[in-house]
Amino acid sequence: MAAKKLLILPGDGIGVEVMAQVRRIIEWMAKKRGVAFDVTEGLIGGAAYDVHGTPLADSTLTDAMAADAVLLGAVGGPKWDGLPFDKKPERGLLKIRKDMGLFANLRPAVVFDALVEASTLKPEVVAGLDMMIVRELTGGLYFGEPRGIEQLPDGQRRGFNTLSYTTSEIQRIGRVAFELARKRNKKVCSVDKANVLECTVLWREEMIKLQQAEYPDVELSHMYVDNAAMQLVRNPKQFDVMVTENTFGDILSDCAAMLTGSLGMLPSASLGAEDAQGRRKALYEPIHGSAPDIAGKDIANPLATVLSFGMCLRYSFDMAAEADMIDAAVKNVLKGGLRTADIMQPGKAKVSTTVMGEAIVRELDKMA
Ligand code: NAD
């Protein structure tokens, strides 16, 4: 079998520390499961700016395009806060998503039994939660034109952005959501603001047409975004797959993240369109940022990044068995009582990033 081309971009802050734990798992997969990964490492964000003067060098983008999958840590930090907008670390992230055509962001929100108490919500509200938010990632308010800040004749300034979607943009994100739902509980909730925003009137109409034409076996419901935010904290288990616009998805998925107790536990996948061979460009990353407040201390939770690698195995490399092993290793380590500081509970053992990474490998060893 040809080696799987993996580009690793640790980025900044804790991105570097958590990615080092994924490296252990990659080595383990090579040694114990005979899976050959052709791994390249590159720079993104502030680390890339320091070397190349830009948060994403063209050569890195070329490597990303050539890879079967990209694994990313996190970008950003106070060191680069003063940079002009187009040089900021976060621009590197937006650029790689846009240029790779990664229009679908998949964010599972899963509550592990061992961490039910870590949520700020009551255990009965979140226990057993397993939902997926599908966020449109390359259109909507974040990318719509015109945009800018202009000077008005009366001396004021005016800032403006544009919310726009085309039929095909709505259909392709809709298809990702319906396909995922087919492999889960066959329920899609499409979130919009069709009572106020014309763009999302179109969104709703196209979702209905798509469901009727191609996915009659999947149940489709609709919810206004304000209600969706409320329902997420009131009764999150009513959802299976939720699909929504870029900005709405950004906010709702962070809200869903907190249902699970910690940003440090949540992976994500960003997928592009299928090519002729049925393969998608793909980027996998934890949803948390570079956490400058704890960077360099070996205390960050590496599990979101470990689980992101699991998603990579599942969605890009068709390695469901190995992906299941990673999920099980995470579950077992938590059940065994190991916790990084962010998910620490009374009576459990507080461990470092490194020790958590080693524990995951030990669990994999037990299963092999
Ligand atoms: P953040 O996610 O970095 O941190 C928020 C809080 O959660 C912090 O207290 C942090 O210590 C904690 N935290 C996050 N991940 C953790 C982990 N794995 N283990 C333990 N604790 C964890 O968000 P922020 O503080 O708003 O942003 C910091 C920087 O990261 C900024 O420069 C921001 O732009 C950037 N950022 C990057 C991404 C990304 O790369 N995808 C996402 C969000 C923020």
mmCIF file of N, CA, C and O in Angstrom, residues 3 15 18 28 81 129 183 233 235 249 276-277 281 341:
data_model
loop_
_atom_site.group_PDB
_atom_site.id
_atom_site.type_symbol
_atom_site.label_atom_id
_atom_site.label_comp_id
_atom_site.label_asym_id
_atom_site.label_seq_id
_atom_site.Cartn_x
_atom_site.Cartn_y
_atom_site.Cartn_z
ATOM 1 N N ALA A 3 2.368 4.791 0.920
ATOM 2 C CA ALA A 3 2.402 5.483 2.205
ATOM 3 C C ALA A 3 1.386 6.621 2.191
ATOM 4 O O ALA A 3 1.159 7.257 1.166
ATOM 5 N N GLY A 15 0.022 24.119 20.615
ATOM 6 C CA GLY A 15 -0.066 23.317 19.387
ATOM 7 C C GLY A 15 1.127 22.385 19.257
ATOM 8 O O GLY A 15 0.998 21.208 18.899
ATOM 9 N N VAL A 18 0.922 19.491 22.080
ATOM 10 C CA VAL A 18 -0.083 18.429 21.902
ATOM 11 C C VAL A 18 0.233 17.592 20.657
ATOM 12 O O VAL A 18 -0.004 16.390 20.634
ATOM 13 N N TRP A 28 3.709 4.633 16.794
ATOM 14 C CA TRP A 28 3.140 3.365 17.273
ATOM 15 C C TRP A 28 2.429 2.639 16.125
ATOM 16 O O TRP A 28 2.580 1.429 15.953
ATOM 17 N N ASP A 81 0.250 39.737 18.342
ATOM 18 C CA ASP A 81 -1.005 40.498 18.395
ATOM 19 C C ASP A 81 -0.926 41.834 17.657
ATOM 20 O O ASP A 81 -1.907 42.301 17.111
ATOM 21 N N LEU A 129 -24.393 12.388 25.627
ATOM 22 C CA LEU A 129 -24.508 13.276 24.448
ATOM 23 C C LEU A 129 -23.533 12.861 23.344
ATOM 24 O O LEU A 129 -22.359 12.576 23.597
ATOM 25 N N LYS A 183 -25.275 7.844 8.463
ATOM 26 C CA LYS A 183 -24.440 6.893 9.210
ATOM 27 C C LYS A 183 -24.674 7.011 10.711
ATOM 28 O O LYS A 183 -24.042 6.309 11.496
ATOM 29 N N VAL A 233 -28.266 24.268 25.280
ATOM 30 C CA VAL A 233 -28.014 24.155 26.722
ATOM 31 C C VAL A 233 -29.229 23.612 27.469
ATOM 32 O O VAL A 233 -29.111 23.134 28.597
ATOM 33 N N ASN A 235 -31.595 21.177 26.103
ATOM 34 C CA ASN A 235 -31.801 19.754 25.827
ATOM 35 C C ASN A 235 -30.961 19.328 24.622
ATOM 36 O O ASN A 235 -31.492 19.073 23.540
ATOM 37 N N GLY A 249 -22.274 28.775 13.028
ATOM 38 C CA GLY A 249 -21.611 27.526 13.383
ATOM 39 C C GLY A 249 -20.436 27.757 14.313
ATOM 40 O O GLY A 249 -20.158 26.943 15.207
ATOM 41 N N ALA A 276 -12.234 12.934 -8.351
ATOM 42 C CA ALA A 276 -12.709 11.848 -9.210
ATOM 43 C C ALA A 276 -12.524 10.476 -8.540
ATOM 44 O O ALA A 276 -13.286 9.543 -8.803
ATOM 45 N N GLN A 277 -11.508 10.378 -7.664
ATOM 46 C CA GLN A 277 -11.264 9.104 -6.977
ATOM 47 C C GLN A 277 -12.072 8.994 -5.677
ATOM 48 O O GLN A 277 -11.897 8.050 -4.905
ATOM 49 N N LYS A 281 -9.867 16.569 0.074
ATOM 50 C CA LYS A 281 -8.825 17.281 0.812
ATOM 51 C C LYS A 281 -9.341 17.419 2.239
ATOM 52 O O LYS A 281 -10.538 17.596 2.458
ATOM 53 N N ALA A 341 -4.831 19.066 33.776
ATOM 54 C CA ALA A 341 -5.349 20.067 34.734
ATOM 55 C C ALA A 341 -6.736 20.584 34.353
ATOM 56 O O ALA A 341 -7.586 20.812 35.223
#
